[in-house]
XYZ file of N, CA and C in Angstrom:
495
model
N -5.543 -2.397 -20.288
C -5.014 -3.560 -19.614
C -6.165 -4.529 -19.306
N -5.946 -5.796 -19.631
C -6.943 -6.810 -19.375
C -6.274 -7.970 -18.632
N -6.772 -8.241 -17.419
C -6.201 -9.330 -16.635
C -6.597 -10.674 -17.245
N -5.699 -11.625 -17.152
C -5.942 -12.953 -17.684
C -7.056 -13.625 -16.877
N -7.987 -14.296 -17.560
C -9.079 -14.979 -16.859
C -8.617 -16.076 -15.905
N -7.390 -16.560 -16.045
C -6.925 -17.687 -15.235
C -6.675 -17.317 -13.777
N -6.727 -16.039 -13.450
C -6.561 -15.621 -12.062
C -5.126 -15.381 -11.637
N -4.194 -15.338 -12.568
C -2.776 -15.141 -12.237
C -2.445 -13.721 -11.815
N -3.352 -12.800 -12.061
C -3.168 -11.371 -11.814
C -2.178 -10.739 -12.801
N -1.855 -11.456 -13.869
C -1.026 -10.932 -14.952
C -1.935 -10.479 -16.086
N -1.419 -9.600 -16.926
C -2.172 -9.221 -18.113
C -2.274 -10.435 -19.024
N -3.390 -10.548 -19.722
C -3.592 -11.709 -20.582
C -2.501 -11.865 -21.634
N -1.957 -10.735 -22.140
C -0.904 -10.800 -23.160
C 0.420 -11.313 -22.595
N 0.566 -11.282 -21.285
C 1.781 -11.782 -20.630
C 1.547 -13.123 -19.942
N 0.389 -13.716 -20.159
C 0.043 -14.945 -19.444
C -0.412 -16.020 -20.428
N -1.694 -16.215 -20.557
C -2.219 -17.341 -21.338
C -2.396 -17.076 -22.832
N -2.613 -15.826 -23.235
C -2.865 -15.559 -24.654
C -1.756 -16.059 -25.578
N -0.461 -15.813 -25.275
C 0.577 -16.340 -26.175
C 0.546 -17.868 -26.292
N 0.157 -18.555 -25.235
C 0.058 -20.019 -25.277
C -1.132 -20.414 -26.145
N -2.265 -19.751 -25.963
C -3.456 -20.049 -26.753
C -3.248 -19.772 -28.235
N -2.473 -18.733 -28.530
C -2.244 -18.345 -29.927
C -1.082 -19.092 -30.559
N -0.386 -19.942 -29.791
C 0.726 -20.713 -30.331
C 2.038 -19.961 -30.422
N 2.101 -18.757 -29.836
C 3.328 -17.964 -29.880
C 4.387 -18.499 -28.925
N 3.941 -19.217 -27.880
C 4.885 -19.860 -26.967
C 4.234 -21.104 -26.375
N 5.067 -21.992 -25.861
C 4.580 -23.212 -25.230
C 4.412 -22.978 -23.737
N 3.473 -23.673 -23.157
C 3.304 -23.612 -21.701
C 4.550 -24.214 -21.059
N 5.234 -23.468 -20.172
C 6.475 -23.976 -19.584
C 6.265 -25.035 -18.499
N 5.066 -25.065 -17.910
C 4.780 -25.998 -16.813
C 3.382 -26.589 -16.990
N 3.112 -27.637 -16.244
C 1.770 -28.229 -16.263
C 0.732 -27.223 -15.763
N 1.089 -26.461 -14.734
C 0.145 -25.460 -14.225
C -0.150 -24.394 -15.272
N 0.869 -23.969 -16.007
C 0.656 -22.970 -17.058
C -0.293 -23.502 -18.122
N -0.157 -24.784 -18.467
C -1.083 -25.373 -19.438
C -2.486 -25.461 -18.850
N -2.600 -25.801 -17.579
C -3.914 -25.862 -16.935
C -4.586 -24.498 -16.976
N -3.825 -23.461 -16.653
C -4.370 -22.099 -16.694
C -4.797 -21.723 -18.113
N -3.987 -22.107 -19.101
C -4.324 -21.803 -20.497
C -5.588 -22.560 -20.926
N -5.734 -23.790 -20.473
C -6.930 -24.563 -20.817
C -8.185 -23.932 -20.200
N -8.078 -23.459 -18.962
C -9.214 -22.767 -18.353
C -9.552 -21.507 -19.165
N -8.519 -20.739 -19.501
C -8.717 -19.511 -20.279
C -9.336 -19.826 -21.634
N -8.971 -20.952 -22.225
C -9.567 -21.360 -23.501
C -11.074 -21.563 -23.352
N -11.508 -22.116 -22.229
C -12.951 -22.257 -21.988
C -13.604 -20.885 -21.911
N -12.992 -19.986 -21.155
C -13.554 -18.643 -20.977
C -13.666 -17.918 -22.324
N -12.607 -18.026 -23.144
C -12.555 -17.297 -24.420
C -13.138 -18.105 -25.586
N -13.673 -19.279 -25.293
C -14.297 -20.136 -26.302
C -13.310 -20.551 -27.402
N -12.092 -20.877 -26.996
C -11.043 -21.356 -27.909
C -11.010 -22.884 -27.826
N -12.050 -23.506 -28.349
C -12.238 -24.945 -28.185
C -11.200 -25.768 -28.945
N -10.684 -25.254 -30.060
C -9.636 -25.965 -30.791
C -8.407 -26.175 -29.903
N -8.069 -25.166 -29.095
C -6.909 -25.286 -28.216
C -7.108 -26.421 -27.212
N -8.312 -26.597 -26.736
C -8.571 -27.662 -25.767
C -8.298 -29.033 -26.370
N -8.612 -29.205 -27.627
C -8.325 -30.472 -28.297
C -6.826 -30.581 -28.576
N -6.218 -29.522 -29.091
C -4.789 -29.532 -29.424
C -3.906 -29.752 -28.198
N -4.327 -29.258 -27.044
C -3.507 -29.384 -25.833
C -3.739 -30.707 -25.104
N -4.686 -31.495 -25.594
C -4.875 -32.847 -25.054
C -3.821 -33.752 -25.684
N -3.376 -34.735 -24.936
C -2.366 -35.661 -25.457
C -2.913 -36.331 -26.718
N -2.079 -36.496 -27.761
C -2.555 -37.092 -29.014
C -3.253 -38.447 -28.853
N -2.880 -39.232 -27.857
C -3.528 -40.530 -27.638
C -5.009 -40.394 -27.257
N -5.404 -39.217 -26.757
C -6.760 -39.038 -26.238
C -7.598 -38.048 -27.037
N -7.068 -37.535 -28.124
C -7.793 -36.518 -28.896
C -9.018 -37.049 -29.613
N -9.035 -38.322 -29.932
C -10.173 -38.873 -30.670
C -11.442 -38.900 -29.834
N -11.306 -38.750 -28.523
C -12.453 -38.850 -27.626
C -13.372 -37.635 -27.661
N -12.891 -36.519 -28.217
C -13.677 -35.297 -28.142
C -13.335 -34.372 -29.315
N -14.309 -33.552 -29.689
C -14.097 -32.593 -30.769
C -14.403 -31.183 -30.257
N -13.880 -30.156 -30.951
C -14.204 -28.780 -30.529
C -15.707 -28.516 -30.483
N -16.460 -29.082 -31.420
C -17.911 -28.833 -31.421
C -18.600 -29.498 -30.232
N -18.107 -30.660 -29.806
C -18.678 -31.305 -28.619
C -18.389 -30.492 -27.369
N -17.170 -29.961 -27.270
C -16.811 -29.118 -26.123
C -17.688 -27.875 -26.123
N -17.849 -27.269 -27.276
C -18.672 -26.062 -27.380
C -20.111 -26.342 -26.961
N -20.615 -27.502 -27.342
C -22.007 -27.846 -27.018
C -22.259 -27.861 -25.520
N -21.415 -28.543 -24.739
C -21.674 -28.595 -23.299
C -21.194 -27.350 -22.581
N -20.200 -26.650 -23.149
C -19.654 -25.469 -22.489
C -20.481 -24.205 -22.755
N -21.323 -24.255 -23.766
C -22.056 -23.044 -24.160
C -23.024 -22.555 -23.081
N -23.471 -23.423 -22.191
C -24.402 -23.002 -21.138
C -23.667 -22.517 -19.886
N -22.340 -22.592 -19.903
C -21.554 -22.244 -18.716
C -21.018 -20.820 -18.801
N -21.079 -20.149 -17.673
C -20.484 -18.828 -17.536
C -19.326 -18.989 -16.558
N -18.109 -19.049 -17.097
C -16.921 -19.317 -16.282
C -16.605 -18.108 -15.419
N -16.395 -18.338 -14.131
C -16.196 -17.260 -13.157
C -14.745 -17.121 -12.693
N -14.124 -18.230 -12.256
C -12.757 -18.136 -11.732
C -12.115 -19.512 -11.667
N -10.796 -19.504 -11.585
C -10.006 -20.723 -11.446
C -9.214 -20.623 -10.159
N -9.255 -21.687 -9.397
C -8.511 -21.758 -8.136
C -7.576 -22.969 -8.221
N -6.265 -22.717 -8.191
C -5.288 -23.798 -8.189
C -5.129 -24.247 -6.738
N -5.433 -25.518 -6.478
C -5.394 -26.043 -5.115
C -4.034 -26.641 -4.768
N -3.298 -27.076 -5.786
C -1.986 -27.653 -5.523
C -1.400 -28.258 -6.785
N -0.092 -28.491 -6.751
C 0.593 -29.120 -7.872
C 1.568 -30.169 -7.348
N 1.814 -31.178 -8.175
C 2.838 -32.182 -7.906
C 3.664 -32.285 -9.172
N 4.954 -32.076 -9.041
C 5.851 -32.061 -10.195
C 5.303 -31.089 -11.234
N 5.524 -31.373 -12.518
C 4.978 -30.508 -13.557
C 5.785 -29.263 -13.829
N 7.015 -29.212 -13.307
C 7.858 -28.047 -13.554
C 8.566 -28.189 -14.902
N 9.336 -27.191 -15.290
C 9.949 -27.160 -16.615
C 10.806 -28.386 -16.922
N 11.481 -28.953 -15.939
C 12.353 -30.095 -16.189
C 11.695 -31.445 -15.904
N 10.426 -31.454 -15.534
C 9.706 -32.690 -15.257
C 9.085 -33.242 -16.536
N 8.733 -34.515 -16.498
C 8.061 -35.146 -17.637
C 6.589 -35.418 -17.363
N 6.194 -35.392 -16.098
C 4.794 -35.560 -15.728
C 4.443 -34.530 -14.656
N 3.173 -34.279 -14.514
C 2.726 -33.343 -13.489
C 1.255 -33.527 -13.182
N 0.880 -33.042 -12.014
C -0.510 -33.090 -11.586
C -0.895 -31.721 -11.046
N -2.057 -31.240 -11.458
C -2.566 -29.952 -10.985
C -3.961 -30.181 -10.431
N -4.133 -29.885 -9.149
C -5.450 -29.955 -8.523
C -6.059 -28.563 -8.595
N -7.297 -28.502 -9.082
C -7.913 -27.188 -9.254
C -9.407 -27.257 -9.005
N -9.974 -26.074 -8.859
C -11.417 -25.918 -8.777
C -11.794 -24.778 -9.721
N -12.591 -25.096 -10.722
C -13.069 -24.075 -11.662
C -14.496 -23.715 -11.256
N -14.704 -22.440 -11.034
C -16.024 -21.953 -10.624
C -16.745 -21.412 -11.859
N -18.009 -21.761 -11.984
C -18.813 -21.317 -13.119
C -20.279 -21.302 -12.687
N -21.118 -20.799 -13.552
C -22.549 -20.855 -13.269
C -23.281 -21.336 -14.515
N -24.408 -21.963 -14.275
C -25.317 -22.396 -15.331
C -26.664 -21.779 -14.993
N -27.142 -20.921 -15.875
C -28.401 -20.193 -15.640
C -28.389 -19.510 -14.274
N -27.291 -18.840 -13.971
C -27.083 -18.090 -12.726
C -27.038 -18.973 -11.478
N -26.924 -20.280 -11.647
C -26.803 -21.189 -10.510
C -25.333 -21.563 -10.350
N -24.687 -21.183 -9.236
C -23.248 -21.435 -9.055
C -22.907 -22.932 -9.058
N -21.832 -23.254 -9.725
C -21.340 -24.628 -9.833
C -19.822 -24.602 -9.657
N -19.245 -25.780 -9.470
C -17.794 -25.875 -9.467
C -17.363 -27.230 -10.010
N -16.236 -27.209 -10.682
C -15.614 -28.413 -11.203
C -14.312 -28.596 -10.450
N -14.226 -29.653 -9.680
C -13.025 -29.960 -8.882
C -12.360 -31.162 -9.521
N -11.075 -31.012 -9.873
C -10.385 -32.068 -10.605
C -8.914 -32.136 -10.217
N -8.374 -33.344 -10.240
C -6.937 -33.560 -10.217
C -6.577 -33.897 -11.658
N -5.906 -32.972 -12.343
C -5.591 -33.127 -13.757
C -4.163 -33.639 -13.915
N -3.989 -34.588 -14.840
C -2.690 -35.202 -15.059
C -2.136 -34.781 -16.411
N -0.856 -34.430 -16.421
C -0.190 -33.896 -17.602
C 1.071 -34.692 -17.902
N 1.448 -34.690 -19.183
C 2.682 -35.349 -19.616
C 3.388 -34.422 -20.601
N 4.712 -34.358 -20.484
C 5.506 -33.534 -21.403
C 6.244 -34.447 -22.372
N 6.036 -34.182 -23.657
C 6.711 -34.928 -24.713
C 7.225 -33.939 -25.742
N 8.469 -34.135 -26.171
C 9.093 -33.237 -27.158
C 8.967 -31.774 -26.744
N 9.198 -31.522 -25.460
C 9.186 -30.172 -24.896
C 7.803 -29.508 -24.900
N 6.755 -30.316 -25.015
C 5.390 -29.785 -25.022
C 4.565 -30.496 -23.961
N 3.901 -29.703 -23.114
C 3.010 -30.263 -22.097
C 1.657 -30.580 -22.726
N 1.080 -31.724 -22.320
C -0.244 -32.133 -22.772
C -1.091 -32.540 -21.570
N -2.381 -32.272 -21.682
C -3.348 -32.790 -20.708
C -3.594 -34.249 -21.065
N -3.511 -35.137 -20.069
C -3.699 -36.568 -20.311
C -5.066 -37.037 -19.821
N -5.367 -36.758 -18.577
C -6.598 -37.270 -17.980
C -6.808 -36.556 -16.659
N -7.920 -36.830 -16.016
C -8.167 -36.217 -14.723
C -9.157 -37.006 -13.901
N -9.089 -36.797 -12.619
C -10.060 -37.364 -11.688
C -10.962 -36.225 -11.243
N -12.224 -36.324 -11.594
C -13.193 -35.285 -11.269
C -13.909 -35.669 -9.986
N -14.034 -34.710 -9.091
C -14.732 -34.925 -7.826
C -16.064 -34.211 -7.886
N -17.115 -34.935 -7.601
C -18.441 -34.344 -7.622
C -19.137 -34.544 -6.303
N -20.158 -33.782 -6.122
C -20.977 -33.931 -4.933
C -21.994 -35.023 -5.188
N -22.218 -35.839 -4.192
C -23.226 -36.883 -4.297
C -24.604 -36.229 -4.321
N -25.482 -36.698 -5.199
C -26.836 -36.133 -5.212
C -27.565 -36.453 -3.918
N -28.464 -35.566 -3.543
C -29.264 -35.783 -2.344
C -30.282 -36.869 -2.645
N -30.343 -37.854 -1.773
C -31.296 -38.944 -1.935
C -32.218 -38.978 -0.719
N -33.516 -39.055 -0.979
C -34.490 -39.126 0.101
C -34.454 -40.501 0.747
N -34.542 -40.511 2.065
C -34.611 -41.779 2.791
C -36.044 -42.293 2.826
N -36.994 -41.368 2.708
C -38.406 -41.754 2.743
C -39.124 -41.060 1.584
N -40.331 -41.494 1.272
C -41.069 -40.856 0.172
C -41.342 -39.385 0.472
N -41.441 -38.600 -0.586
C -41.743 -37.181 -0.445
C -43.155 -37.008 0.122
N -43.266 -36.035 1.007
C -44.565 -35.749 1.630
C -45.278 -34.733 0.763
N -46.495 -35.057 0.334
C -47.298 -34.133 -0.461
C -47.938 -33.078 0.420
N -48.296 -31.951 -0.184
C -48.893 -30.849 0.579
C -50.183 -31.274 1.286
N -50.959 -32.137 0.673
C -52.254 -32.544 1.238
C -52.196 -33.854 2.010
N -50.996 -34.416 2.180
C -50.837 -35.642 2.970
C -50.917 -35.310 4.459
N -51.270 -36.307 5.280
C -51.254 -36.081 6.736
C -49.829 -35.728 7.183
N -49.710 -34.822 8.113
C -48.404 -34.393 8.597
C -47.732 -35.553 9.342
N -46.460 -35.808 9.059
C -45.766 -36.916 9.714
C -45.534 -36.697 11.210
N -45.789 -35.494 11.715
C -45.581 -35.249 13.141
C -46.689 -35.869 14.000
N -47.781 -36.298 13.327
C -48.854 -36.962 14.069
C -49.946 -36.025 14.558
N -49.963 -34.782 14.122
C -50.953 -33.815 14.591
C -52.355 -34.089 14.058
N -52.433 -34.852 12.956
C -53.734 -35.112 12.333
C -54.100 -34.054 11.304
N -53.306 -33.014 11.185
C -53.575 -31.963 10.203
C -52.829 -32.264 8.911
N -53.239 -31.573 7.824
C -52.526 -31.710 6.561
C -51.133 -31.107 6.708
N -50.207 -31.672 5.968
C -48.811 -31.220 6.022
C -48.693 -29.723 5.724
N -49.445 -29.224 4.732
C -49.346 -27.807 4.337
C -49.847 -26.856 5.437
N -50.700 -27.365 6.336
C -51.242 -26.532 7.413
C -50.456 -26.716 8.724
N -49.464 -27.623 8.672
C -48.727 -27.934 9.910
C -47.227 -27.660 9.693
N -46.438 -28.710 9.651
C -44.978 -28.572 9.526
C -44.533 -28.026 8.190
N -45.362 -28.171 7.146
C -45.009 -27.661 5.829
C -45.404 -26.208 5.620
N -45.971 -25.591 6.641
C -46.454 -24.227 6.542
C -45.347 -23.245 6.186
N -44.145 -23.444 6.716
C -43.028 -22.517 6.484
C -42.368 -22.716 5.136
N -42.705 -23.771 4.409
C -42.073 -24.047 3.123
C -42.721 -23.283 1.981
N -43.845 -22.665 2.220
C -44.552 -21.971 1.135
C -43.968 -20.632 0.859
């Protein structure tokens, strides 16, 4: 028994694998989102292109996805919420957080993903990605041999910077 990487607690053969292999269609926007995450984990990059809405497929190729995804070690998927996207809906939104690491450094991708159903098939259309703002220094970096900003007259490395070593 192998649990599906999408975090559903179902066996992969009863969850995302049939969708990835084309044996069945994703019944909901959330099911497609889970299958797309699983495609990243299993390196099924063709599925990521195929499950994107045809209007947006020209923007990316399986090899481009593989290039940026190859450094990622996917850890887990957390579904934060859904709006519409059920079997009888034509549009849906899935808010999620995908946890991964790059060179053992934990990362997360937080997105509100938008889906559209056409001809009984759900497609990923677009998403709003939320990122953390980079840390910006308000003042210049203090060098180890610079005077300590506390005013002691000693070098930074021998004063307030002593604990940073």
